[in-house]
Tab-separated table of C-alpha atoms in Angstrom:
chain	number	residue	atom	x	y	z
A	923	GLN	CA	34.726	-59.504	110.208
A	924	SER	CA	36.592	-58.718	107.013
A	925	CYS	CA	35.557	-56.824	103.916
A	926	ASN	CA	35.081	-59.201	100.985
A	927	GLY	CA	36.566	-56.579	98.673
A	928	CYS	CA	39.852	-55.557	100.309
A	929	LEU	CA	39.964	-58.345	102.950
A	930	MET	CA	40.799	-55.864	105.712
A	931	THR	CA	39.234	-56.410	109.142
A	932	PHE	CA	36.542	-54.027	110.342
A	933	ASP	CA	33.940	-53.844	113.070
A	934	LEU	CA	30.922	-55.791	111.810
A	935	SER	CA	28.587	-52.827	112.302
A	936	SER	CA	30.616	-50.713	109.860
A	937	LEU	CA	30.337	-53.206	106.978
A	938	LYS	CA	27.450	-53.106	104.519
A	939	LYS	CA	25.893	-56.308	103.114
A	940	CYS	CA	25.426	-56.953	99.421
A	941	SER	CA	21.831	-55.876	98.810
A	942	LYS	CA	21.104	-58.922	96.626
A	943	CYS	CA	22.590	-62.021	98.284
A	944	LYS	CA	23.083	-60.505	101.755
A	945	MET	CA	25.972	-62.915	102.296
A	946	VAL	CA	29.044	-60.774	101.651
A	947	ARG	CA	30.068	-57.496	103.272
A	948	TYR	CA	31.998	-54.432	102.167
A	949	CYS	CA	33.703	-51.491	103.848
A	950	SER	CA	32.957	-49.093	100.992
A	951	ALA	CA	31.123	-48.681	97.695
A	952	GLU	CA	34.504	-48.806	95.933
A	953	CYS	CA	35.322	-52.223	97.428
A	954	GLN	CA	31.869	-53.477	96.496
A	955	LYS	CA	32.211	-52.287	92.897
A	956	ASN	CA	35.700	-53.789	92.502
A	957	HIS	CA	34.620	-57.115	93.998
A	958	TRP	CA	31.483	-57.167	91.826
A	959	ASN	CA	33.542	-56.688	88.673
A	960	ARG	CA	36.239	-59.138	89.801
A	961	CYS	CA	34.042	-62.093	90.810
A	962	HIS	CA	30.925	-61.407	92.853
A	963	ARG	CA	28.587	-60.839	89.892
A	964	GLU	CA	28.416	-64.576	89.129
A	965	ASP	CA	28.781	-65.671	92.771
A	966	CYS	CA	25.916	-63.392	93.797
A	967	ARG	CA	23.534	-65.078	91.370
A	968	ILE	CA	24.455	-68.501	92.758
A	969	LEU	CA	24.196	-67.355	96.373
A	970	CYS	CA	20.791	-65.754	95.742
A	971	GLN	CA	19.541	-68.954	94.181
A	972	ALA	CA	20.707	-70.934	97.224
A	973	ARG	CA	19.294	-68.394	99.662
A	974	ASN	CA	15.928	-68.369	97.952
A	975	SER	CA	15.635	-72.123	97.465
A	976	ALA	CA	12.236	-73.187	98.683
A	977	ARG	CA	13.317	-76.317	100.549
A	978	HIS	CA	16.735	-76.777	102.133
A	979	ASP	CA	16.829	-80.497	101.354
A	980	ASP	CA	15.774	-80.142	97.731
A	981	LEU	CA	18.740	-80.166	95.361
A	982	GLY	CA	16.415	-79.397	92.453
A	983	SER	CA	15.920	-75.842	93.714
A	984	LEU	CA	19.680	-75.208	93.778
A	985	PRO	CA	21.925	-74.459	90.770
A	986	GLU	CA	22.111	-77.260	88.188
A	987	ASN	CA	25.882	-77.047	87.783
A	988	LYS	CA	27.547	-79.206	90.467
A	989	GLY	CA	30.324	-76.680	91.137
A	990	ASP	CA	27.792	-73.884	91.629
A	991	ARG	CA	25.614	-76.121	93.799
A	992	VAL	CA	28.563	-77.078	96.028
A	993	PHE	CA	29.566	-73.400	96.324
A	994	ALA	CA	25.995	-72.429	97.244
A	995	LEU	CA	25.525	-75.195	99.820
A	996	MET	CA	28.896	-74.537	101.459
A	997	ASN	CA	28.236	-70.804	101.780
A	998	ARG	CA	24.685	-71.271	102.987
A	999	GLY	CA	25.787	-73.899	105.536
A	1000	ILE	CA	28.490	-71.592	106.895
A	1001	ARG	CA	25.968	-68.737	107.129
A	1002	TYR	CA	23.577	-70.929	109.118
A	1003	MET	CA	26.426	-72.102	111.334
A	1004	HIS	CA	27.443	-68.528	112.170
A	1005	LYS	CA	23.828	-67.679	113.011
A	1006	GLY	CA	23.619	-70.661	115.384
A	1007	ASP	CA	21.064	-72.411	113.139
A	1008	TYR	CA	22.788	-75.780	113.461
A	1009	MET	CA	19.934	-77.883	112.079
A	1010	ASN	CA	19.923	-76.084	108.717
A	1011	ALA	CA	23.733	-75.963	108.667
A	1012	GLU	CA	23.786	-79.725	109.254
A	1013	ARG	CA	21.281	-80.238	106.436
A	1014	ASP	CA	23.454	-78.314	103.941
A	1015	PHE	CA	26.719	-79.980	105.014
A	1016	ARG	CA	25.065	-83.419	104.881
A	1017	MET	CA	23.843	-82.673	101.351
A	1018	LEU	CA	27.430	-81.899	100.370
A	1019	VAL	CA	28.745	-85.125	101.887
A	1020	GLU	CA	25.926	-87.552	101.164
A	1021	LYS	CA	24.289	-86.308	97.947
A	1022	GLU	CA	27.137	-84.438	96.285
A	1023	GLN	CA	29.900	-86.806	97.448
A	1024	PHE	CA	32.021	-83.753	98.355
A	1025	TYR	CA	34.473	-84.417	101.215
A	1026	PRO	CA	37.029	-81.635	101.741
A	1027	VAL	CA	38.426	-81.097	105.228
A	1028	GLY	CA	36.335	-77.958	105.797
A	1029	VAL	CA	32.976	-79.570	104.996
A	1030	LEU	CA	33.657	-82.627	107.163
A	1031	SER	CA	34.969	-80.478	110.009
A	1032	ASN	CA	31.980	-78.102	109.800
A	1033	LEU	CA	29.562	-81.036	109.824
A	1034	GLY	CA	31.321	-82.434	112.896
A	1035	SER	CA	31.177	-79.047	114.613
A	1036	VAL	CA	27.437	-78.584	114.055
A	1037	LEU	CA	26.749	-82.103	115.328
A	1038	ILE	CA	28.735	-81.332	118.494
A	1039	ALA	CA	26.848	-78.053	118.898
A	1040	GLN	CA	23.623	-80.089	118.850
A	1041	GLY	CA	24.897	-82.457	121.559
A	1042	ARG	CA	25.740	-85.278	119.152
A	1043	ALA	CA	29.503	-85.603	119.674
A	1044	LYS	CA	29.553	-89.379	119.165
A	1045	GLU	CA	27.916	-88.951	115.740
A	1046	ALA	CA	30.487	-86.254	114.839
A	1047	ILE	CA	33.553	-88.443	115.400
A	1048	PRO	CA	33.529	-90.391	112.069
A	1049	TYR	CA	33.279	-87.144	110.070
A	1050	LEU	CA	36.062	-85.513	112.067
A	1051	LYS	CA	38.275	-88.610	111.734
A	1052	ARG	CA	37.764	-88.518	107.985
A	1053	ALA	CA	38.699	-84.822	107.926
A	1054	CYS	CA	41.872	-85.547	109.912
A	1055	ASP	CA	42.842	-88.406	107.567
A	1056	GLN	CA	42.894	-86.101	104.552
A	1057	GLU	CA	45.744	-83.925	103.430
A	1058	PRO	CA	44.542	-80.311	103.673
A	1059	LEU	CA	43.979	-78.655	100.301
A	1060	GLU	CA	43.315	-75.069	101.293
A	1061	SER	CA	45.086	-74.430	104.569
A	1062	ARG	CA	46.792	-76.390	107.300
A	1063	GLN	CA	44.785	-74.322	109.799
A	1064	GLU	CA	41.576	-76.087	108.717
A	1065	TRP	CA	43.268	-79.412	109.338
A	1066	LYS	CA	44.456	-78.348	112.810
A	1067	VAL	CA	40.922	-77.219	113.675
A	1068	SER	CA	39.659	-80.689	112.699
A	1069	TYR	CA	42.141	-82.358	115.067
A	1070	THR	CA	41.190	-80.017	117.916
A	1071	THR	CA	37.474	-80.535	117.292
A	1072	LEU	CA	37.991	-84.313	117.197
A	1073	ALA	CA	39.843	-84.209	120.532
A	1074	ASN	CA	36.995	-82.159	122.028
A	1075	ALA	CA	34.415	-84.658	120.744
A	1076	TYR	CA	36.293	-87.499	122.454
A	1077	LYS	CA	36.438	-85.499	125.693
A	1078	ILE	CA	32.709	-84.808	125.515
A	1079	ILE	CA	31.864	-88.501	125.235
A	1080	GLY	CA	34.315	-89.330	128.041
A	1081	ASP	CA	36.983	-91.079	125.970
A	1082	ARG	CA	40.049	-89.354	127.417
A	1083	ASP	CA	42.442	-91.944	125.943
A	1084	SER	CA	41.479	-91.125	122.347
A	1085	ALA	CA	41.459	-87.383	122.991
């Protein structure tokens, strides 16, 4: 796990969570203060709003601004995914794709991954194909992960030729 302030890697047990949003971690009070002043002050408000939303499928309880809402749903979905809560992760990623019409490689790939984790590989394939058809915006690594996940989905359903 890396510190959100300095981005250095540390043992998870040595990092402290932000006391408000509980979604970012820091190696020291100095890193937390610097990150707060640099960008986390606004992000924290958005993440808290997403975290405290009463219903996961209710966009009305999320930030009104589309950019903030997308940021909140993406972060919350990733948090659920890391906790192994694939149903709630799926709900947030589906909201991004279906309600927000937001289709970057990472969202589509994450949605495919949580569907596979729930034993629904066949349902994951169209999302993973769409992720692979896009030119990666952030990193080529995300794109490569989508291809690997797609190949695994085909193997799971027994389609070795497509894998």
